[in-house]
Amino acid sequence: MRIGVFICHCGSNIGGTVDCAQVAHDAQSLPEVVYAINLMYSCAEPGQAAIEEAIKEYQLTGVVVASCSPRMHEPTFRRTVERAGLNRYMFEMANIREHVSWIGKDKEANTNKANELVAMAVEKLRRNRPLHAQSFDVNKRVLVIGGGVAGIQAALDCADGNIPVVLVEREATIGGKMAKLDKTFPTVDCSACILGPKMVDVAQHPNITLHAFSEIESISGYVGNFTVTIRKKSTYVDWTKCTGCGACTEKCPNKKTPDAFNEFTGPTTAISIAFPQAIPKRAVINPDYCRQLQKGKCGVCAKICPTGAIKYEMEDEVITEEVGAIVAATGYDLMDWTVYQEYGGGRYPDVITSLQYERLLSASGPTGGHVKRPSDGREPKNVVFIQCVGSRDKSIGRPYCSGFCCMYTAKQAVLTKEHIPDAQSFVFYMDIRASGKLYDEFIRRTIEEYGTEYIRGRVSKIYPDGKGSYTVCGVDTLMGKAITVSADLVVLAVGIEGSKDASKLAEKLRISYDKYGFFMESHPKLKPVQTNTAGVFLAGVCQGTKDIPSSVSQGSAAASKVLTLFSADKLQNDPQISAVDIKRCVGCGKCVQTCPFGAIQLTEIRGQEKAQVIDTVCQGCGLCSSTCPQGAIQLAHSTDNQILAEVHALCQR
Amino acid sequence: MKFAYYPGCSAHGSSADYEISTQAVCRTLGMELADIPDWNCCGSTPAHAIDTELSTALCVRNLDIAAKENVEKLLTSCPSCLSNLRLARHRMQDQQFRTRVNELLDAPAAKEFPQTYSVMEMLHEIYGPDIIAGRVHKPLTGIRLAPYYGCLMSRPAEIMNFGDPENPTVMEDLLTACGADTLDFPLKTECCGASFGIPERSMTARLSGKILELATRMQADALVVACPLCQMNLDLRQEQASKAMNTSFHMPVLYFTQVLGLAFGLPPEALGFNKLCVDAGPLLRKLATAQKSGGAA
Amino acid sequence: MSTLKGKELRIVGFLCNWCSYGGADTAGVARATQPTDLRIIRVPCSGRIDPLFILRALFNGADGVLVSGCHPNDCHYSEGNFYARRRLEVLKQFLPVLGIDDRRFEYTWVSASEGQRWKEVVTTFTERIHALGPAPVLEDAQALFRVADMTLSPLHALGTGIQAPLEELKSAIKSRLPELDCVLGWQQGHDAIHSVPLFMRSPEDVDKLVWGPLNVNNLAVYLPSLKGKKTGIVVKGCDSRSVVELLQENLIKRDDVVIFSMPCEGTLDMARVMQKLGSYKTISQTDSDDKGITVTTDTGKHRFDMSLWAQGKCYGCATPGALLADVRLGTLHPVTPAPTTPPELAMLDAMSLEERRSFWKAQMDRCLRCYACRNACPMCVCRDYCVSDSRDPHWMTQDDSANEKLFFQTIHAMHLAGRCTGCGECQRACPVGIPILALRQHIARAVGTLFDGYQAGIQPKATPPLLGFEVQEKNIHEREWK
C-alpha cells in the first residue's frame, strides 16, 4: 500500500496548538507511508486539489487526512479521493481539531497526541479494503400509518407525486384529533370545514387505498422492500355494501353506547357512524353493546339496512401490502389526568378535558354546539381553564411542555364568550407560550377583547361547593395571593403523550421511542422526519408535540423524503455492513438472536446451517461481530482486525 | 393482640375523648394498646418550627425507648405525633443529622427505629372493613358522615405513605363498614388552620369555617376526624368559625373511633361524647329513631 | 507508541459514532479544555465493542479504558447499548480476578449534545487514572505459588457409585442402540485407575461400559461435532448442564440426542490422585467400596476416600442427577442447594490484586499453550476456528509470555460468560494443573449476581443473559462520576 498523509492546519484552529509540520514529518516514518505533508485548509478547494494531485503523482492507494471530526468532513474527503480514482473507503481521518487542538493548550502534548492519532489512522487504513455498494430495486409504494392531519397531508402529497399510497387508520374514520376540534387557532376557522375537503380528497384520490378500522400487525423487510400485514378489524358491516345512509343508527335500540369520537361526552348507538363528515362514511357495530352480538336477539339494523350490509358473523381479516417506504403519523393521546386527585381524579362530572370541551362546542357534538354542563345540562357562566395539567409537572413525571395548550385554551376562552356572551372565563397558567405566527396577537385579543381573566398560578384544589358549582382554589403568583374562583365548568388542558401502543408500533418499525411514547427522529435538528431505520419517516405529533401547521408541514416534509427516496429506480446500500465467513460459522444463531434489525438469517449451505446477512437490511451496527465468539461475522470497515490495529497502535508494550 | 402505643400529650388533656374511644374500640376488637414507658411530648408543631435538631431529639427519645423495648411497630392515634415520629425516623438516616441529634441525647440513639403507624391504618390493615362490619351491632343507617383527615395524615406522601395524598380512603372504608352514609368530602385533606390557632385566630376561623360550611351544605350529620388539633378547631372553635363565615354552624365533630364505638354498640358516655362542645344529641336521636324503625321493619 | 513521559498516562476510549463521539466533538467545539491523555477509537455502536478489545488494550499496557455510548433508549441502532451494558458490566466485575483494578475501566453514556458532560467524564476519569498511577505490568510481578485448601464438606454424601444400576444402564442402552448412530460412555483406560471415553456402536461395545468416580470426562464435548447424527449420551449431573447449554445455544438438536442419566456420587480429582500415586509401574488391584477406592500398585496400597479426594466442583454440587434426561436410572436423593464458593475461587477471593497478579504470573509461566483447556471445553465449539490461533481476526500473537497466555485465558473466560456450566474440564485437562476454572467460576458468579441468580445450562429454553437485555436492568446501575 502507498499511503499519503495530509495534516491540516485549519488556519490557526489546529495550527495554533499543534505543530502540524512536525506531525507531517513524523508521519513519513510510519509504515507504508510514502508521502506526508501539512496543508493550510485541506477541505477548501485548493486543499482538496492538492490531495488529488498527490494521489496521482505518488500513486497513492490510501489517504489519511488529519483535520476535523469525521462527522464533519469524512464525506467531503471520501468524494475527494474518489475523484482521484481511489475507492472512497481507502480513506481514514484523524480528528486532531475537536479531539486535540480545541481541548488542550499544551503544544507538546497536542503534537504528540496528533502524532498518535495519525499513526492510529494509518494502522487502520492499512487494513481497509475497497467496498462497493450494491443496488437493489425499490417498490415505489408508500404506507402511511395514521389518518390524522399529518398522515392525510403525507398521503395526499405522495399520491399527487404519483406514488400509490396505502393509508392505514386505527379508527373507523380518518381525521384524527383535528376532526374532533370545533375551531382552530389563531384564525378561529372551522376545523371540519378546512379538514373535510382534504378527507374527501383522500377518499377520492385514485392513488390512495384507505384501510380504516385497521391496525398494523407486522412489518418485515427493509427500505425499498417492506412487507406489511394489516389487520382489518371486523366492523360487522360489509363496507362494500354500506352507503352510510344512517338508517341503522336511527333505529338501533341501544342508545346508551359510549361514544369515543365524542370523548364520552354523550352516548351513541351500538351501530354508528362517527360523525356526519366521516371518511369513509360507513357504519360500525360496537360488539360490546350490540344486542344481537351480546344476547343473540335484536337484528334491527339487519332488517332496516336497505343494502343488506349487516354481517354479524364478520371476522377480522389480515391482508398483506408490499411497500418501499413507511410514514408513521400516529399522533397522540391525552395522558391519564386522573392522577390529579386534587382535581377530583375524574369524580366530578363538570371537570372535563379540553378535548371533551371541543365536542361540547362543536355543532356536530352531542349538544349540537350548545355548551351544557355534563352534570345537569345547565349553561355555564363561569368557566375556569387550567393549563399544564400533566405538562411541565415533574412531580408526576411529566417534565415537558405539550406545546399547543396555551393556544387552544385561549381559543376555547374566545369560543366560550361567543357561545355564551355573558360568560366569564378564567385561565390559570404558568407561562403563556405563543411563539407562532399571529399567536401572541391572538392571546392579547383573548384577554383584551374577550375579557378573559388570566391568572398566573397553579390550582391546588377543585371541589363541589355544595351549591351546584365548584370552588377552584389557586394562587395568583403575580399578586402573591391565594385566590378562589367559583366555576360552573372546569376545563383541564391535559398534557399529551405518544398515542396508545405507539411503543409497540415502534418496535415493529424498529425505531426508537422515548418513555412518553414519542418516536425518535434521526437528528433533532437536521433530520427531523427521518428515523434511524432507512425508509421509515415520521410526521406529526408522533415525533413530539406540535400544532396543526407544524404537523401539516411535517406531513409534507415526510412526503418529500419519500418522493426523494423514490426518485431513483434503484437504491444503493451502505457497504459498511456485516458479512459471514461461512467456514468459521457454526450456525449457532447468536448473531440472528441479537441483531436489532432482523438482518441475519440461518440458511442451509451444503447441509450445514450458516448465518447469512441480508445486505439491504443490515444497518452496520456491528453487534453481531462482538457477539460471535468465532469472529465469523465481521463488520466491513470496522473489522476486529481494524479495531485491534488501532488498539495496537495506541498501546504496544 | 398487644401493640406498643404512643398516646401523645393531648390524649391526656384536650383530646381525652379520642383516647377513651380509641381504647374502647380497640378493646372491643381484642387489640391491646400498651403505652411505651416514660414517653415524652413529640414536640408537636411549635418545636418543629423553631429547632429541627432539638425537636427531632424529642421524637428520637421516644423511638429509642421503643427500639430498646424491641418494638416492631409503634402505634399512635394523633396524626401530628405520627408525622413527627415518622419524620424523625426518616431524618435520622442522614448520618450528619444523626450525629447532631445524638449530641443532644444522654446516650446515642439506637441504629434502627421501629416505624410508627396510625391506629386508623392499623385497624384497617389488621381487621379490614369486612371484619369491622361483622362487629357492628348498631349500624349507623341513614347517618351522613363527612370524613375529614386533616392535612397531616397523608402528607408528605413519601413519609406518610397513606394512599393518595390528595384522596386517602381508609376512613371511608371504616365508616361505610359501620353502615353510615359516607360522603365524598372534597376538603378531607385541607388544612383547618391548627398552627395559627393562637397567633392568627381569624385565619384559623376562616379555614375551619370553609370546611364546616361545605359539610353543612353537603347535609352531613357530623364531621368525622382523626386529629385532636382538627377536632379542637372544628368543635371548640366552631362559634368563632361561625362568626367568621357570618352564619351559625351546628356540626358535631366526632372522632372516627367514637363513630366506630357507636356502631359497635358501646354507650356514648363510654366514648367521651359528653366532652364534645357541639352537642351530638340530635345525631344520637336521629340514629336511635333510624335504628328503631330499622328494627321494626 | 509511548506516552508523553511524566505528563500523560495511556488512556484509550471506545466511543460510539452517533452519540458519544459527537459529544466529544461538541466538547471540542465548545473549547472545553480537557486532559490530553485520552485517545479515542471510533466505533459504530457501543454494541460493536467486544469486551475483549478493552482487555486487549489493558493487556497491552493501557492504564485506563473508557467506553461511552448513547444513553439507554437512545441507541442509533435502538438496542446496541442495551447489550453493551450487560457485557461491559460483566467485564467490569471480571477484571479484579485477574489482578486488574476495575477502576481502570469505566463505561458511561454521553449524548451528542452533552459536551459539558463529556468534559466532566474525561476529566474525572483521567484524574482517577492518574491517582491510580501507571498500570502494573504482569511480567514484572513477583511469582507467587499458592494451592487451594481442599478440606471441604460436600452438600451431599460423596461415594463411588458401586450401588448404581450399571447393568440396567447397559440394557437400556442396548434397547435404544438400534435407533442411534452411537452412544457415548466410559470404558477403562490403559490401567485400572484411568477411564476414557467409549463410543458404543454395537452391543459388544456396551459391555465395556464402566461406572464410577473415574468417569471424569464430560462427554458432552463430543456432541456438537456429532450434530445431525442420532447420538446417545450417558451423563453425570454436571455433564447434563453442558447438554442443556448446548441446546440453549442451538448447537445441538434435542431430537438428535438421547440422554441416559445415572446418579453421580462424585468423581476423583485425578491430578491429586496421580500426585499421590507417584511414579508406579503396575497396578495389581483396585477395590471399591461405598466410601472410596483402594489402589494397590507396585509401590504399595493407596486409599482414596471420596470425601477427601473428589474434584473441587463435586463438593458444591447440587445436581447429582441429570437436569434433562430421556432415560433415568437409579434413585436420586434430593440435595438442598447452598451457596458455596469453590476452593480455588475462595483462594483468589482472599488475595489482594497484587497477589492475584503474582499468582497468575506464576501459573501462566507454567502454561504450555497446548490449548488442552479449550479442547476439553464442551462450550468451545469454534474448534479449528478459535480466534486464539487465527490471523483473521488476529487477536493474539504467538508470543510465549505470561501476559499473552493469560490473555488467552481471558478470551476463553469472556467467551464463556453466561455460558460456562462449571464442569471443570478445562482445569482437569490442564497437563500442568493450572487452576483456570476459577476464572470461569468468577465470571459465572458475577453473571449470577447481575442476572437474578442465572446459571448456565439449567433451562433449555432460557436465553443466555448476554444474548438478551432488559430496558431497565434490575442490578446494573450507572455509577456516579466521582
XYZ file of N, CA and C in Angstrom, chain A residues 328-478:
453
model
N -44.833 7.097 9.506
C -45.604 6.910 10.732
C -46.177 8.260 11.135
N -47.477 8.313 11.323
C -48.145 9.563 11.700
C -49.241 9.207 12.689
N -48.821 8.642 13.804
C -49.807 8.044 14.706
C -50.314 9.004 15.770
N -49.790 10.215 15.786
C -50.386 11.233 16.641
C -50.199 11.009 18.128
N -51.209 11.404 18.880
C -51.064 11.447 20.339
C -52.344 11.004 21.039
N -52.230 10.859 22.337
C -53.392 10.698 23.206
C -53.172 11.587 24.419
N -54.249 11.853 25.152
C -54.093 12.618 26.386
C -53.519 11.708 27.452
N -52.712 12.269 28.319
C -52.213 11.469 29.429
C -53.365 11.223 30.414
N -53.162 10.254 31.300
C -54.212 9.928 32.263
C -54.205 10.984 33.373
N -55.077 11.964 33.225
C -55.036 13.097 34.160
C -55.663 12.752 35.509
N -56.291 11.591 35.630
C -56.964 11.266 36.898
C -55.976 11.068 38.042
N -54.659 11.115 37.753
C -53.685 11.088 38.853
C -53.817 12.365 39.691
N -54.409 13.386 39.115
C -54.598 14.629 39.875
C -55.839 14.491 40.767
N -55.649 13.890 41.924
C -56.770 13.705 42.844
C -57.280 15.048 43.355
N -56.390 16.047 43.392
C -56.824 17.360 43.879
C -57.814 18.015 42.920
N -57.854 17.481 41.664
C -58.854 17.988 40.723
C -60.044 17.025 40.643
N -60.119 16.139 41.630
C -61.242 15.218 41.692
C -60.950 13.863 41.079
N -59.820 13.766 40.376
C -59.438 12.476 39.817
C -60.501 11.859 38.934
N -61.331 12.682 38.316
C -62.344 12.155 37.400
C -63.707 11.958 38.043
N -63.836 12.352 39.323
C -65.092 12.094 40.023
C -66.134 13.205 39.815
N -65.687 14.357 39.355
C -66.627 15.466 39.194
C -67.033 15.606 37.731
N -68.311 15.503 37.438
C -68.751 15.476 36.035
C -68.449 16.763 35.281
N -68.367 17.889 35.986
C -68.176 19.150 35.287
C -66.707 19.584 35.250
N -65.815 18.669 35.606
C -64.389 18.907 35.406
C -63.997 18.044 34.212
N -63.785 18.676 33.055
C -63.631 17.919 31.815
C -62.321 18.272 31.115
N -61.970 17.466 30.128
C -60.750 17.747 29.374
C -61.062 18.740 28.265
N -60.010 19.362 27.771
C -60.190 20.345 26.706
C -60.757 19.685 25.452
N -60.387 18.424 25.228
C -60.891 17.742 24.038
C -62.398 17.466 24.188
N -62.819 17.168 25.414
C -64.258 16.999 25.668
C -64.973 18.331 25.436
N -64.316 19.408 25.860
C -64.927 20.730 25.690
C -65.086 21.055 24.198
N -64.095 20.627 23.384
C -64.226 20.832 21.938
C -65.515 20.193 21.420
N -65.797 19.005 21.911
C -67.004 18.305 21.442
C -68.258 19.034 21.906
N -68.206 19.636 23.115
C -69.375 20.384 23.595
C -69.565 21.662 22.778
N -68.447 22.201 22.270
C -68.534 23.431 21.480
C -68.963 23.139 20.042
N -68.691 21.922 19.603
C -68.867 21.609 18.182
C -70.336 21.403 17.822
N -70.700 21.956 16.665
C -72.070 21.820 16.188
C -72.412 20.361 15.900
N -71.384 19.539 15.613
C -71.663 18.123 15.353
C -71.506 17.293 16.635
N -71.308 17.963 17.763
C -71.122 17.254 19.026
C -72.447 16.830 19.646
N -72.389 16.238 20.820
C -73.600 15.662 21.439
C -74.623 16.715 21.868
N -74.160 17.977 22.029
C -75.106 19.002 22.467
C -75.466 19.923 21.311
N -75.047 19.568 20.120
C -75.353 20.375 18.951
C -74.705 21.743 18.997
N -73.637 21.848 19.723
C -72.906 23.107 19.769
C -73.362 24.045 20.853
N -74.346 23.614 21.662
C -74.747 24.436 22.805
C -73.968 23.945 24.004
N -73.251 24.859 24.641
C -72.423 24.435 25.757
C -73.314 24.144 26.958
N -73.305 22.897 27.390
C -74.118 22.495 28.537
C -73.242 21.706 29.483
N -73.517 21.865 30.779
C -72.723 21.120 31.748
C -73.118 19.647 31.702
N -72.122 18.755 31.712
C -72.440 17.322 31.683
C -73.327 16.901 32.858
N -73.203 17.565 34.023
C -73.940 17.091 35.198
C -75.436 17.378 35.079
N -75.792 18.613 34.717
C -77.210 18.972 34.756
C -77.704 19.668 33.490
N -76.864 19.773 32.472
C -77.303 20.379 31.220
C -77.437 21.887 31.280
N -77.037 22.478 32.433
C -77.143 23.917 32.592
C -76.034 24.614 31.798
N -76.335 25.807 31.309
C -75.327 26.566 30.583
C -74.367 27.197 31.603
N -73.076 26.955 31.497
C -72.150 27.512 32.484
C -71.945 29.013 32.268
N -71.768 29.731 33.351
C -71.489 31.171 33.239
C -70.022 31.459 33.569
N -69.543 30.805 34.598
C -68.134 30.947 34.950
C -67.399 29.693 34.486
N -66.454 29.869 33.567
C -65.692 28.719 33.094
C -64.227 28.934 33.466
N -63.655 27.952 34.175
C -62.258 28.049 34.569
C -61.441 27.076 33.732
N -60.391 27.603 33.118
C -59.466 26.766 32.346
C -58.184 26.599 33.148
N -57.728 25.374 33.252
C -56.461 25.143 33.967
C -55.456 24.590 32.970
N -54.349 25.285 32.803
C -53.327 24.826 31.854
C -52.308 23.933 32.549
N -51.521 23.255 31.719
C -50.412 22.429 32.219
C -50.889 21.348 33.195
N -52.015 20.711 32.920
C -52.432 19.561 33.724
C -51.751 18.341 33.100
N -50.636 17.950 33.693
C -49.877 16.844 33.112
C -48.809 17.320 32.151
N -48.539 18.607 32.133
C -47.390 19.128 31.385
C -46.514 19.896 32.359
N -45.228 19.881 32.113
C -44.264 20.641 32.920
C -44.466 20.374 34.411
N -44.769 19.147 34.747
C -45.002 18.804 36.144
C -44.136 17.610 36.514
N -42.981 17.914 37.086
C -42.040 16.847 37.423
C -42.605 15.922 38.487
N -43.509 16.463 39.322
C -43.983 15.653 40.445
C -44.747 14.429 39.954
N -45.301 14.476 38.740
C -45.951 13.276 38.219
C -45.163 12.714 37.044
N -43.905 13.137 36.917
C -43.044 12.562 35.891
C -43.346 13.051 34.488
N -43.855 14.278 34.352
C -44.143 14.841 33.023
C -43.423 16.180 32.898
N -42.148 16.153 32.566
C -41.390 17.403 32.586
C -41.611 18.284 31.362
N -42.212 17.738 30.303
C -42.200 18.501 29.054
C -43.477 19.321 28.851
N -43.348 20.319 27.968
C -44.458 21.198 27.607
C -45.210 20.546 26.451
N -46.526 20.530 26.518
C -47.296 19.895 25.449
C -47.488 20.808 24.243
N -47.000 22.024 24.346
C -46.827 22.838 23.141
C -48.024 23.637 22.679
N -49.184 23.020 22.537
C -50.288 23.758 21.920
C -51.397 24.167 22.889
N -51.269 23.816 24.168
C -52.373 24.031 25.106
C -52.644 25.516 25.366
N -51.569 26.321 25.438
C -51.767 27.752 25.686
C -52.686 28.323 24.621
N -52.435 27.895 23.373
C -53.177 28.484 22.271
C -54.624 27.995 22.226
N -54.819 26.680 22.384
C -56.218 26.242 22.275
C -57.038 26.677 23.488
N -56.354 26.854 24.627
C -57.096 27.350 25.791
C -57.629 28.755 25.503
N -56.763 29.590 24.903
C -57.201 30.936 24.538
C -58.371 30.844 23.553
N -58.223 29.958 22.587
C -59.282 29.783 21.593
C -60.586 29.370 22.272
N -60.483 28.435 23.231
C -61.699 27.964 23.895
C -62.326 29.069 24.751
N -61.458 29.923 25.300
C -61.998 31.046 26.073
C -62.775 31.980 25.144
N -62.209 32.209 23.951
C -62.888 33.056 22.960
C -64.217 32.426 22.560
N -64.168 31.120 22.265
C -65.391 30.436 21.824
C -66.446 30.431 22.924
N -65.995 30.323 24.176
C -66.934 30.345 25.291
C -67.734 31.651 25.263
N -66.991 32.740 25.073
C -67.627 34.058 25.040
C -68.587 34.144 23.846
N -68.179 33.557 22.726
C -69.039 33.633 21.548
C -70.296 32.783 21.706
N -70.154 31.654 22.365
C -71.321 30.795 22.591
C -72.217 31.371 23.673
N -71.603 31.877 24.740
C -72.361 32.375 25.885
C -71.879 33.794 26.161
N -72.502 34.797 25.583
C -71.966 36.158 25.687
C -71.802 36.650 27.117
N -72.635 36.184 28.052
C -72.477 36.681 29.423
C -71.599 35.769 30.273
N -70.837 34.913 29.624
C -69.952 34.027 30.386
C -68.645 34.738 30.706
N -68.010 34.305 31.783
C -66.697 34.829 32.147
C -65.725 33.656 32.206
N -64.601 33.786 31.504
C -63.585 32.732 31.528
C -62.397 33.159 32.376
N -61.859 32.205 33.095
C -60.632 32.413 33.871
C -59.619 31.379 33.386
N -58.389 31.822 33.187
C -57.357 30.879 32.760
C -56.226 30.891 33.782
N -55.997 29.747 34.419
C -54.823 29.606 35.294
C -53.671 29.110 34.431
N -52.561 29.861 34.395
C -51.460 29.469 33.513
C -50.140 29.569 34.266
N -49.121 28.906 33.718
C -47.777 29.000 34.290
C -46.961 30.038 33.529
N -46.909 29.867 32.213
C -46.335 30.863 31.313
C -47.175 30.769 30.053
N -47.277 31.840 29.322
C -48.008 31.752 28.056
C -46.990 31.548 26.945
N -47.124 30.463 26.243
C -46.175 30.161 25.178
C -46.899 30.317 23.846
N -46.662 31.435 23.195
C -47.400 31.771 21.991
C -46.433 32.294 20.951
N -45.564 31.399 20.463
C -44.474 31.885 19.631
C -44.781 31.798 18.142
N -45.936 31.260 17.761
C -46.214 31.092 16.333
C -46.690 32.379 15.686
N -46.872 32.275 14.386
C -47.316 33.440 13.609
C -48.721 33.837 14.062
N -48.901 35.058 14.450
C -50.172 35.628 14.913
C -50.657 35.041 16.242
N -49.809 34.270 16.892
C -50.255 33.614 18.113
C -50.373 34.595 19.279
N -49.314 35.382 19.485
C -49.367 36.264 20.650
C -50.455 37.323 20.488
N -50.639 37.754 19.243
C -51.713 38.711 18.982
C -53.051 38.113 19.413
N -53.197 36.829 19.138
C -54.448 36.154 19.494
C -54.655 36.126 21.007
N -53.567 35.848 21.721
C -53.669 35.839 23.181
C -54.094 37.222 23.688
N -53.460 38.259 23.122
C -53.835 39.617 23.559
C -55.320 39.871 23.337
N -55.815 39.465 22.167
C -57.242 39.665 21.873
C -58.110 38.907 22.869
N -57.682 37.702 23.177
C -58.452 36.885 24.119
C -58.608 37.627 25.445
N -57.532 38.280 25.860
C -57.556 38.984 27.135
C -58.290 40.316 26.992
N -57.911 41.063 25.941
C -58.396 42.439 25.863
C -59.797 42.541 25.270
N -60.070 41.796 24.205
C -61.383 41.924 23.574
C -62.422 41.009 24.185
N -61.971 39.849 24.650
C -62.946 38.891 25.162
C -62.995 38.869 26.682
N -62.193 39.717 27.305
C -62.265 39.878 28.750
C -61.929 38.624 29.542
N -61.126 37.776 28.951
C -60.745 36.572 29.681
C -59.760 36.948 30.783
N -60.007 36.423 31.972
C -59.120 36.758 33.073
C -58.005 35.728 33.168
N -56.764 36.170 32.937
C -55.616 35.285 33.022
C -54.990 35.403 34.404
N -54.838 34.280 35.062
C -54.282 34.278 36.412
C -53.018 33.422 36.390
N -51.900 34.043 36.718
C -50.651 33.286 36.660
C -50.474 32.510 37.959
N -50.678 31.221 37.868
C -50.514 30.393 39.055
C -51.192 29.055 38.852
N -50.886 28.138 39.719
C -51.468 26.808 39.578
C -52.651 26.653 40.528
N -53.459 25.659 40.195
C -54.644 25.386 41.004
C -54.324 24.250 41.965
N -54.666 24.452 43.226
C -54.328 23.433 44.218
C -55.494 22.492 44.487
N -56.701 22.957 44.223
C -57.845 22.117 44.579
C -59.086 22.572 43.817
N -59.876 21.586 43.414
C -61.212 21.871 42.871
C -62.180 21.026 43.678
N -63.279 21.632 44.144
C -64.260 20.799 44.831
C -65.667 21.363 44.653
N -66.656 20.502 44.658
C -68.035 20.973 44.524
C -68.376 21.804 45.759
N -68.966 22.967 45.545
C -69.196 23.849 46.685
C -70.505 23.523 47.410
N -71.189 22.491 46.975
C -72.419 22.101 47.654
C -73.625 22.900 47.172
N -73.370 23.871 46.285
C -74.470 24.678 45.769
C -74.612 24.484 44.260
N -74.011 23.433 43.758
C -74.133 23.144 42.337
C -72.980 23.659 41.496
N -72.094 24.414 42.114
C -70.931 24.871 41.354
C -69.669 24.277 41.975
N -68.526 24.738 41.513
C -67.261 24.221 42.000
C -66.415 25.371 42.527
N -65.703 25.092 43.579
C -64.758 26.082 44.090
C -63.376 25.710 43.577
N -62.733 26.645 42.911
C -61.388 26.414 42.390
C -60.428 27.241 43.237
N -59.537 26.546 43.971
C -58.585 27.245 44.827
C -57.237 27.265 44.128
N -56.656 28.425 44.052
C -55.355 28.520 43.404
C -54.568 29.651 43.983
N -53.510 30.008 43.257
C -52.692 31.100 43.729
C -52.450 32.041 42.563
N -52.465 33.317 42.859
C -52.071 34.295 41.850
C -50.658 34.713 42.204
N -49.699 34.185 41.470
C -48.300 34.418 41.865
C -47.866 35.842 41.557
N -48.586 36.543 40.700
C -48.220 37.938 40.438
C -48.669 38.836 41.581
